Amino acid sequence: MASKGRESWGKRQREQTKRERQEAKRAERAERRQSDDEPSVEGLPEEELYKQFAELSAAKANGEIDEETFEARKEEIWTQLGLELQ
C-alpha cells in the first residue's frame, strides 16, 4: 500500500504541473489577444502625415506661416513618423 501512495503522489504532481502549464498558455494567449486588439501605431496613417508635411512646406514657401511654427509642426509630424530631426 505504501508504494501505491507514492504513485498517487507522483500522479498528483504530474497533474499539477500539467494544470500550471495550461494556465500559463491561457495567460499568454490572453496577453497576445489583448496586444492584437490595441492599435500598433498611434495617430494618423503614414501617407496622411506625409501629406500634412507637404501642405506645411507649401504654406511656409508661400509665406503663410513663420519659421517657428513650421519647425514646431514639422517636429510633431516627424515624431509621429518615427523620424529623428538632425
mmCIF file of C-alpha atoms in Angstrom:
data_model
loop_
_atom_site.group_PDB
_atom_site.id
_atom_site.type_symbol
_atom_site.label_atom_id
_atom_site.label_comp_id
_atom_site.label_asym_id
_atom_site.label_seq_id
_atom_site.Cartn_x
_atom_site.Cartn_y
_atom_site.Cartn_z
ATOM 1 C CA MET A 1 0.000 0.000 0.000
ATOM 2 C CA ALA A 2 2.856 2.393 0.687
ATOM 3 C CA SER A 3 4.052 2.255 -2.898
ATOM 4 C CA LYS A 4 0.546 2.967 -4.145
ATOM 5 C CA GLY A 5 0.555 6.192 -2.117
ATOM 6 C CA ARG A 6 3.759 7.317 -3.808
ATOM 7 C CA GLU A 7 2.265 6.599 -7.201
ATOM 8 C CA SER A 8 -0.749 8.761 -6.461
ATOM 9 C CA TRP A 9 1.531 11.490 -5.118
ATOM 10 C CA GLY A 10 3.523 11.373 -8.371
ATOM 11 C CA LYS A 11 0.333 11.444 -10.384
ATOM 12 C CA ARG A 12 -0.913 14.478 -8.437
ATOM 13 C CA GLN A 13 2.395 16.231 -9.101
ATOM 14 C CA ARG A 14 2.203 15.495 -12.835
ATOM 15 C CA GLU A 15 -1.393 16.702 -12.979
ATOM 16 C CA GLN A 16 -0.491 19.867 -11.061
ATOM 17 C CA THR A 17 2.393 20.554 -13.453
ATOM 18 C CA LYS A 18 0.075 19.999 -16.403
ATOM 19 C CA ARG A 19 -2.508 22.429 -14.961
ATOM 20 C CA GLU A 20 0.192 25.048 -14.384
ATOM 21 C CA ARG A 21 1.398 24.753 -17.987
ATOM 22 C CA GLN A 22 -2.165 25.047 -19.281
ATOM 23 C CA GLU A 23 -2.749 28.163 -17.170
ATOM 24 C CA ALA A 24 0.497 29.712 -18.438
ATOM 25 C CA LYS A 25 -0.575 29.065 -22.036
ATOM 26 C CA ARG A 26 -4.002 30.596 -21.353
ATOM 27 C CA ALA A 27 -2.355 33.700 -19.905
ATOM 28 C CA GLU A 28 -0.022 34.015 -22.914
ATOM 29 C CA ARG A 29 -2.943 33.697 -25.330
ATOM 30 C CA ALA A 30 -4.942 36.316 -23.430
ATOM 31 C CA GLU A 31 -1.961 38.682 -23.470
ATOM 32 C CA ARG A 32 -1.453 38.174 -27.212
ATOM 33 C CA ARG A 33 -5.147 38.725 -27.861
ATOM 34 C CA GLN A 34 -5.070 41.936 -25.839
ATOM 35 C CA SER A 35 -1.991 43.265 -27.657
ATOM 36 C CA ASP A 36 -3.588 42.422 -31.034
ATOM 37 C CA ASP A 37 -6.667 44.446 -30.093
ATOM 38 C CA GLU A 38 -4.592 47.556 -29.396
ATOM 39 C CA PRO A 39 -3.570 49.599 -32.425
ATOM 40 C CA SER A 40 0.117 49.165 -33.155
ATOM 41 C CA VAL A 41 0.604 52.686 -34.498
ATOM 42 C CA GLU A 42 -0.736 55.664 -32.645
ATOM 43 C CA GLY A 43 -2.106 58.597 -34.610
ATOM 44 C CA LEU A 44 -2.551 59.102 -38.304
ATOM 45 C CA PRO A 45 -1.536 56.805 -41.155
ATOM 46 C CA GLU A 46 1.877 57.444 -42.666
ATOM 47 C CA GLU A 47 0.651 58.784 -46.010
ATOM 48 C CA GLU A 48 -1.621 61.282 -44.222
ATOM 49 C CA LEU A 49 1.372 62.550 -42.244
ATOM 50 C CA TYR A 50 3.413 62.959 -45.442
ATOM 51 C CA LYS A 51 0.502 64.865 -46.981
ATOM 52 C CA GLN A 52 0.367 67.164 -43.943
ATOM 53 C CA PHE A 53 4.107 67.768 -44.222
ATOM 54 C CA ALA A 54 3.776 68.644 -47.924
ATOM 55 C CA GLU A 55 0.988 71.116 -47.111
ATOM 56 C CA LEU A 56 3.076 72.555 -44.282
ATOM 57 C CA SER A 57 6.078 73.012 -46.588
ATOM 58 C CA ALA A 58 3.888 74.694 -49.211
ATOM 59 C CA ALA A 59 2.440 77.042 -46.588
ATOM 60 C CA LYS A 60 5.949 78.036 -45.488
ATOM 61 C CA ALA A 61 7.079 78.544 -49.086
ATOM 62 C CA ASN A 62 4.055 80.796 -49.717
ATOM 63 C CA GLY A 63 4.815 82.807 -46.570
ATOM 64 C CA GLU A 64 1.582 81.746 -44.847
ATOM 65 C CA ILE A 65 3.392 80.579 -41.687
ATOM 66 C CA ASP A 66 6.581 81.701 -39.968
ATOM 67 C CA GLU A 67 9.753 79.649 -39.428
ATOM 68 C CA GLU A 68 8.997 78.921 -35.756
ATOM 69 C CA THR A 69 5.531 77.498 -36.496
ATOM 70 C CA PHE A 70 6.928 75.488 -39.397
ATOM 71 C CA GLU A 71 9.680 73.931 -37.252
ATOM 72 C CA ALA A 72 7.279 73.094 -34.393
ATOM 73 C CA ARG A 73 4.737 71.398 -36.655
ATOM 74 C CA LYS A 74 7.480 69.667 -38.661
ATOM 75 C CA GLU A 75 8.867 68.189 -35.437
ATOM 76 C CA GLU A 76 5.402 66.899 -34.443
ATOM 77 C CA ILE A 77 4.893 65.221 -37.821
ATOM 78 C CA TRP A 78 8.366 63.702 -37.910
ATOM 79 C CA THR A 79 7.954 62.364 -34.372
ATOM 80 C CA GLN A 80 4.703 60.655 -35.370
ATOM 81 C CA LEU A 81 6.502 59.165 -38.374
ATOM 82 C CA GLY A 82 9.252 57.882 -36.104
ATOM 83 C CA LEU A 83 11.937 60.013 -37.759
ATOM 84 C CA GLU A 84 14.696 61.852 -35.926
ATOM 85 C CA LEU A 85 15.406 65.513 -36.527
ATOM 86 C CA GLN A 86 19.024 66.248 -37.335
#
